[in-house]
Amino acid sequence: MHFPAFDDFYQRIVFLLPFVANFRSNEFDYKAPERWQDKYPQCGGSDQSPIAISRRKVISLNLPPLVFGLYDELFDDLVTMTNNGHTVEFKVPSTIYGVRPYVTGGLLQDCYDVEAVHFHWGSPQSKGSEHILNGRRYDLEMHIVHRNTKYLTLDEAQNYSDGITVLAVLFKIVRTSPTFYQPGLNEVFSSLLHLGNFNSSYTVQERFTLGSLLGNLDRGNFFTYKGSLTTPPCSPVVQWHVFGEVLPISHQELPKFWQLRDARGLPLQKNFRPLQSQENRLIFYRQAFVPLQQEQLQELIWL
Ligand SMILES: [Zn+2]
């Protein structure tokens, strides 16, 4: 017995399966990032991230500040962190006002709703931030990923040059425990102990705000440039904002990242992409206006 329609359907499924499986597992690893472009051509294209940022080679601009909408309002739901084999991440819930935090201002023409937060780190032997700042690689980098509200999903936004903006925060290991951490960072770092294995997840029992992940960071100083996602498919659709101030992370918290494991049960370490060429891209720097103190004003008057 022969069923042409069924055969055709069956053949299509067999043909499509490898692509579906690939898409599902988003297969890539950090052993050979130069091979990413074999499967994801944009990874070999232009406007790629991360890059090295040097204070001496940027253009200082009198930009308006970034606006952090609802960043300091409590989430209306608990946050669930997941080890996805490449990083730990969480989808950001909406705030008690029913909508998610958003960012606008600076060079951004539109409003960008936050989607998710994840991290990049090194190993006991090496530092692991993605961006290099003034010649230094730092210990940890946090990415807060936002989608242009013109687009409905992150997948859709990846198709447009103004689709995504990411806020990047660099962390430097310190000997003493920083005492000024806000609840969000404490909760995120504590939850790492529950995320050791691939696909494990953990629901943080305290509610917090997105802004509390920024600790006491000076939100007014940042570098901004046009780049890409730093993982496949490396879509060149990201307006990056890398904060100039570096946050501390204690020597008790950072090793928790090194103890996570990937899908093959191996240590999930050094999940940062190598530096990409800046090409002819410009990097802009915004430095907050610092009001002069009374004494400084007096000095100026007497000069
Ligand atoms: Zn990232």
Short mmCIF file of C-alpha atoms and ligand atoms in Angstrom, two decimals:
data_model
loop_
_atom_site.label_atom_id
_atom_site.label_comp_id
_atom_site.label_asym_id
_atom_site.label_seq_id
_atom_site.Cartn_x
_atom_site.Cartn_y
_atom_site.Cartn_z
CA MET A 1 0.00 0.00 0.00
CA HIS A 2 1.29 3.43 -0.95
CA PHE A 3 0.15 6.78 0.43
CA PRO A 4 1.81 9.57 -1.54
CA ALA A 5 0.55 12.30 0.78
CA PHE A 6 1.80 10.44 3.82
CA ASP A 7 5.19 9.75 2.21
CA ASP A 8 5.57 13.39 1.35
CA PHE A 9 4.66 14.42 4.89
CA TYR A 10 7.04 11.82 6.35
CA GLN A 11 9.90 12.92 4.12
CA ARG A 12 9.42 16.53 5.12
CA ILE A 13 9.51 15.63 8.81
CA VAL A 14 12.71 13.58 8.35
CA PHE A 15 14.25 16.48 6.42
CA LEU A 16 13.27 19.07 9.01
CA LEU A 17 14.16 17.13 12.15
CA PRO A 18 17.86 18.00 12.30
CA PHE A 19 17.06 21.69 11.95
CA VAL A 20 14.39 21.55 14.64
CA ALA A 21 16.74 19.65 16.97
CA ASN A 22 19.51 22.18 16.33
CA PHE A 23 17.24 25.10 16.92
CA ARG A 24 15.91 23.60 20.13
CA SER A 25 19.26 22.92 21.75
CA ASN A 26 20.84 26.08 20.26
CA GLU A 27 24.04 24.09 19.93
CA PHE A 28 27.22 26.05 20.33
CA ASP A 29 30.12 25.97 22.71
CA TYR A 30 32.98 28.19 23.73
CA LYS A 31 35.72 25.76 22.65
CA ALA A 32 35.68 26.95 19.04
CA PRO A 33 33.74 30.22 18.77
CA GLU A 34 35.48 30.89 15.44
CA ARG A 35 33.37 28.00 14.07
CA TRP A 36 30.03 29.55 15.11
CA GLN A 37 29.77 31.19 11.71
CA ASP A 38 29.60 27.77 9.99
CA LYS A 39 26.06 27.37 11.34
CA TYR A 40 25.28 31.01 12.11
CA PRO A 41 26.63 33.20 9.28
CA GLN A 42 26.01 36.49 11.13
CA CYS A 43 28.71 35.47 13.65
CA GLY A 44 31.22 36.05 10.83
CA GLY A 45 29.60 39.32 9.76
CA SER A 46 30.04 42.94 10.74
CA ASP A 47 29.25 44.92 13.89
CA GLN A 48 30.12 42.07 16.22
CA SER A 49 30.47 42.12 20.02
CA PRO A 50 32.22 42.14 22.45
CA ILE A 51 34.91 44.73 21.81
CA ALA A 52 37.67 46.45 23.75
CA ILE A 53 36.68 49.89 25.04
CA SER A 54 39.36 52.39 25.91
CA ARG A 55 38.49 55.65 27.61
CA ARG A 56 41.11 57.41 25.47
CA LYS A 57 39.59 56.29 22.18
CA VAL A 58 35.94 57.14 22.71
CA ILE A 59 33.92 60.19 21.78
CA SER A 60 32.54 62.03 24.80
CA LEU A 61 29.04 63.25 24.10
CA ASN A 62 26.67 65.40 26.05
CA LEU A 63 23.98 62.71 25.82
CA PRO A 64 20.75 62.73 27.77
CA PRO A 65 20.79 60.18 30.59
CA LEU A 66 19.26 56.75 30.27
CA VAL A 67 15.79 56.57 31.77
CA PHE A 68 15.27 53.50 33.95
CA GLY A 69 11.49 53.05 33.88
CA LEU A 70 10.06 50.97 36.75
CA TYR A 71 13.57 49.69 37.53
CA ASP A 72 13.05 50.43 41.20
CA GLU A 73 9.58 48.88 41.52
CA LEU A 74 9.14 45.41 43.00
CA PHE A 75 8.42 42.50 40.65
CA ASP A 76 4.87 41.14 40.91
CA ASP A 77 6.12 37.55 40.79
CA LEU A 78 9.04 35.49 42.06
CA VAL A 79 12.10 35.15 39.82
CA THR A 80 13.11 31.68 38.58
CA MET A 81 16.77 31.29 37.66
CA THR A 82 17.83 28.57 35.19
CA ASN A 83 21.13 26.95 34.19
CA ASN A 84 20.64 26.59 30.42
CA GLY A 85 24.07 25.04 29.80
CA HIS A 86 25.55 28.30 28.45
CA THR A 87 24.81 30.65 31.34
CA VAL A 88 22.45 31.25 34.24
CA GLU A 89 19.55 33.45 33.35
CA PHE A 90 16.13 34.56 34.41
CA LYS A 91 13.18 35.98 32.55
CA VAL A 92 12.21 39.27 34.15
CA PRO A 93 8.65 39.34 35.54
CA SER A 94 6.44 42.40 35.33
CA THR A 95 6.42 44.90 38.18
CA ILE A 96 3.60 45.55 40.63
CA TYR A 97 2.30 48.03 38.01
CA GLY A 98 1.60 45.14 35.62
CA VAL A 99 4.29 45.99 33.07
CA ARG A 100 7.99 45.19 32.94
CA PRO A 101 10.78 47.67 33.62
CA TYR A 102 12.03 49.47 30.52
CA VAL A 103 14.85 51.68 29.39
CA THR A 104 14.96 54.65 27.02
CA GLY A 105 16.97 57.88 26.66
CA GLY A 106 20.65 58.18 25.73
CA LEU A 107 21.01 57.42 22.01
CA LEU A 108 17.87 55.25 22.03
CA GLN A 109 15.06 56.41 19.77
CA ASP A 110 12.49 54.03 21.22
CA CYS A 111 11.38 52.39 24.42
CA TYR A 112 12.88 48.98 25.27
CA ASP A 113 11.17 46.53 27.65
CA VAL A 114 13.42 44.29 29.69
CA GLU A 115 13.33 40.61 28.78
CA ALA A 116 16.01 38.67 30.65
CA VAL A 117 19.20 38.81 32.69
CA HIS A 118 22.24 36.51 32.35
CA PHE A 119 25.97 36.39 33.12
CA HIS A 120 29.39 35.65 31.57
CA TRP A 121 32.38 34.58 33.68
CA GLY A 122 35.83 32.98 33.62
CA SER A 123 37.47 30.22 35.65
CA PRO A 124 39.71 29.97 38.72
CA GLN A 125 42.63 30.66 36.33
CA SER A 126 41.16 33.41 34.17
CA LYS A 127 38.88 36.40 34.23
CA GLY A 128 35.73 36.24 32.15
CA SER A 129 34.05 39.52 31.29
CA GLU A 130 33.20 39.87 27.60
CA HIS A 131 34.00 43.54 27.15
CA ILE A 132 37.48 44.81 27.93
CA LEU A 133 37.59 48.20 29.62
CA ASN A 134 40.78 50.30 29.47
CA GLY A 135 42.85 47.22 28.70
CA ARG A 136 41.43 45.09 31.52
CA ARG A 137 39.27 42.02 31.43
CA TYR A 138 37.11 41.87 34.55
CA ASP A 139 35.85 38.85 36.53
CA LEU A 140 32.17 38.81 35.63
CA GLU A 141 29.77 40.57 33.27
CA MET A 142 26.02 40.87 33.71
CA HIS A 143 23.76 41.48 30.69
CA ILE A 144 20.28 42.96 31.04
CA VAL A 145 18.60 42.33 27.68
CA HIS A 146 15.81 44.61 26.44
CA ARG A 147 13.52 44.35 23.37
CA ASN A 148 12.33 47.34 21.35
CA THR A 149 8.59 47.58 22.11
CA LYS A 150 7.97 48.00 18.34
CA TYR A 151 8.54 44.24 18.11
CA LEU A 152 6.48 41.60 19.87
CA THR A 153 9.13 39.04 20.74
CA LEU A 154 12.89 38.83 21.16
CA ASP A 155 13.00 36.50 18.12
CA GLU A 156 11.25 39.13 16.00
CA ALA A 157 13.45 41.93 17.37
CA GLN A 158 16.56 40.01 16.24
CA ASN A 159 15.61 40.78 12.64
CA TYR A 160 15.81 44.58 12.97
CA SER A 161 18.85 46.79 13.48
CA ASP A 162 17.12 48.69 16.30
CA GLY A 163 15.71 45.51 17.85
CA ILE A 164 17.63 45.08 21.10
CA THR A 165 19.53 47.04 23.72
CA VAL A 166 21.69 45.47 26.42
CA LEU A 167 22.98 47.02 29.63
CA ALA A 168 26.32 45.49 30.63
CA VAL A 169 27.74 45.66 34.16
CA LEU A 170 31.31 44.57 34.90
CA PHE A 171 32.29 43.07 38.27
CA LYS A 172 35.69 42.92 39.95
CA ILE A 173 36.51 40.39 42.68
CA VAL A 174 37.29 41.89 46.09
CA ARG A 175 38.72 40.34 49.26
CA THR A 176 36.17 41.80 51.64
CA SER A 177 32.44 41.25 51.26
CA PRO A 178 30.85 44.38 49.90
CA THR A 179 28.31 45.55 52.43
CA PHE A 180 26.21 47.72 50.17
CA TYR A 181 24.68 45.04 47.97
CA GLN A 182 21.03 45.46 47.30
CA PRO A 183 18.78 42.41 47.76
CA GLY A 184 18.64 41.49 44.07
CA LEU A 185 22.32 40.73 43.63
CA ASN A 186 22.47 38.85 46.94
CA GLU A 187 19.53 36.68 45.91
CA VAL A 188 20.93 35.97 42.45
CA PHE A 189 24.37 34.99 43.73
CA SER A 190 22.92 32.84 46.55
CA SER A 191 20.71 30.93 44.12
CA LEU A 192 23.77 29.70 42.16
CA LEU A 193 24.26 26.94 44.73
CA HIS A 194 20.97 25.41 43.52
CA LEU A 195 21.81 25.65 39.80
CA GLY A 196 24.78 23.30 39.56
CA ASN A 197 23.39 20.99 36.89
CA PHE A 198 22.25 21.71 33.33
CA ASN A 199 18.54 22.54 33.14
CA SER A 200 18.20 22.97 36.88
CA SER A 201 16.22 25.96 38.06
CA TYR A 202 15.55 27.67 41.33
CA THR A 203 12.87 30.11 42.38
CA VAL A 204 14.17 32.95 44.51
CA GLN A 205 11.87 33.31 47.50
CA GLU A 206 12.37 37.05 48.02
CA ARG A 207 10.84 39.59 45.68
CA PHE A 208 13.24 42.28 44.50
CA THR A 209 13.59 45.09 41.96
CA LEU A 210 15.57 45.04 38.71
CA GLY A 211 17.37 48.18 39.83
CA SER A 212 18.71 46.39 42.90
CA LEU A 213 20.87 44.29 40.54
CA LEU A 214 22.78 47.49 39.81
CA GLY A 215 23.73 47.98 43.46
CA ASN A 216 25.09 51.48 44.02
CA LEU A 217 26.26 51.76 40.43
CA ASP A 218 26.45 55.24 38.94
CA ARG A 219 23.83 54.89 36.20
CA GLY A 220 24.85 58.18 34.59
CA ASN A 221 28.22 57.06 33.16
CA PHE A 222 28.22 54.63 30.26
CA PHE A 223 29.83 53.73 26.94
CA THR A 224 27.46 53.03 24.06
CA TYR A 225 28.07 51.50 20.63
CA LYS A 226 26.33 49.45 17.92
CA GLY A 227 27.08 45.74 18.17
CA SER A 228 25.65 42.24 18.23
CA LEU A 229 24.45 39.42 20.44
CA THR A 230 27.57 37.72 21.82
CA THR A 231 26.05 34.24 21.37
CA PRO A 232 24.70 32.63 18.17
CA PRO A 233 23.00 33.77 16.04
CA CYS A 234 25.16 36.90 16.74
CA SER A 235 22.49 39.21 15.26
CA PRO A 236 24.03 42.70 14.73
CA VAL A 237 21.02 44.44 16.27
CA VAL A 238 22.21 45.54 19.71
CA GLN A 239 22.77 49.04 21.04
CA TRP A 240 25.22 48.26 23.83
CA HIS A 241 25.51 50.24 27.06
CA VAL A 242 28.57 49.31 29.13
CA PHE A 243 28.69 51.12 32.46
CA GLY A 244 31.96 52.87 33.25
CA GLU A 245 31.80 52.00 36.93
CA VAL A 246 32.75 48.46 37.95
CA LEU A 247 30.86 46.73 40.78
CA PRO A 248 32.55 44.57 43.43
CA ILE A 249 31.82 40.85 43.86
CA SER A 250 33.19 39.03 46.90
CA HIS A 251 35.67 36.15 46.65
CA GLN A 252 32.96 33.98 48.26
CA GLU A 253 30.36 34.68 45.57
CA LEU A 254 32.37 34.54 42.33
CA PRO A 255 33.50 30.86 42.65
CA LYS A 256 29.82 29.82 42.72
CA PHE A 257 29.72 30.58 38.99
CA TRP A 258 32.75 28.34 38.32
CA GLN A 259 31.01 25.39 39.99
CA LEU A 260 28.10 25.26 37.53
CA ARG A 261 28.02 22.46 34.91
CA ASP A 262 27.03 22.40 31.26
CA ALA A 263 24.82 19.96 29.28
CA ARG A 264 27.63 17.39 29.17
CA GLY A 265 28.30 17.62 32.89
CA LEU A 266 31.54 19.55 32.36
CA PRO A 267 32.41 22.73 34.26
CA LEU A 268 30.53 25.69 32.78
CA GLN A 269 33.44 28.13 32.72
CA LYS A 270 34.88 30.79 30.42
CA ASN A 271 31.53 31.39 28.71
CA PHE A 272 32.70 34.60 27.09
CA ARG A 273 33.13 35.27 23.40
CA PRO A 274 36.57 36.41 22.17
CA LEU A 275 37.04 40.08 21.32
CA GLN A 276 35.73 41.20 17.95
CA SER A 277 37.13 43.90 15.71
CA GLN A 278 35.82 47.43 16.29
CA GLU A 279 36.14 48.12 12.53
CA ASN A 280 35.08 51.69 11.84
CA ARG A 281 32.50 51.83 14.59
CA LEU A 282 32.38 54.76 16.99
CA ILE A 283 32.07 54.33 20.75
CA PHE A 284 30.40 57.16 22.61
CA TYR A 285 30.87 57.98 26.26
CA ARG A 286 28.43 59.75 28.52
CA GLN A 287 29.74 61.14 31.76
CA ALA A 288 27.22 62.48 34.22
CA PHE A 289 27.45 66.13 35.00
CA VAL A 290 28.87 66.40 38.50
CA PRO A 291 27.80 69.65 40.18
CA LEU A 292 30.76 71.56 41.58
CA GLN A 293 31.01 71.71 45.34
CA GLN A 294 30.87 75.11 47.02
CA GLU A 295 34.63 75.02 47.81
CA GLN A 296 35.49 74.22 44.18
CA LEU A 297 33.32 77.13 43.06
CA GLN A 298 35.17 79.41 45.49
CA GLU A 299 38.51 78.24 44.06
CA LEU A 300 37.33 78.98 40.53
CA ILE A 301 36.17 82.44 41.53
CA TRP A 302 39.59 83.25 43.04
CA LEU A 303 41.53 81.97 40.04
ZN ZN B 1 25.37 37.99 27.27
#
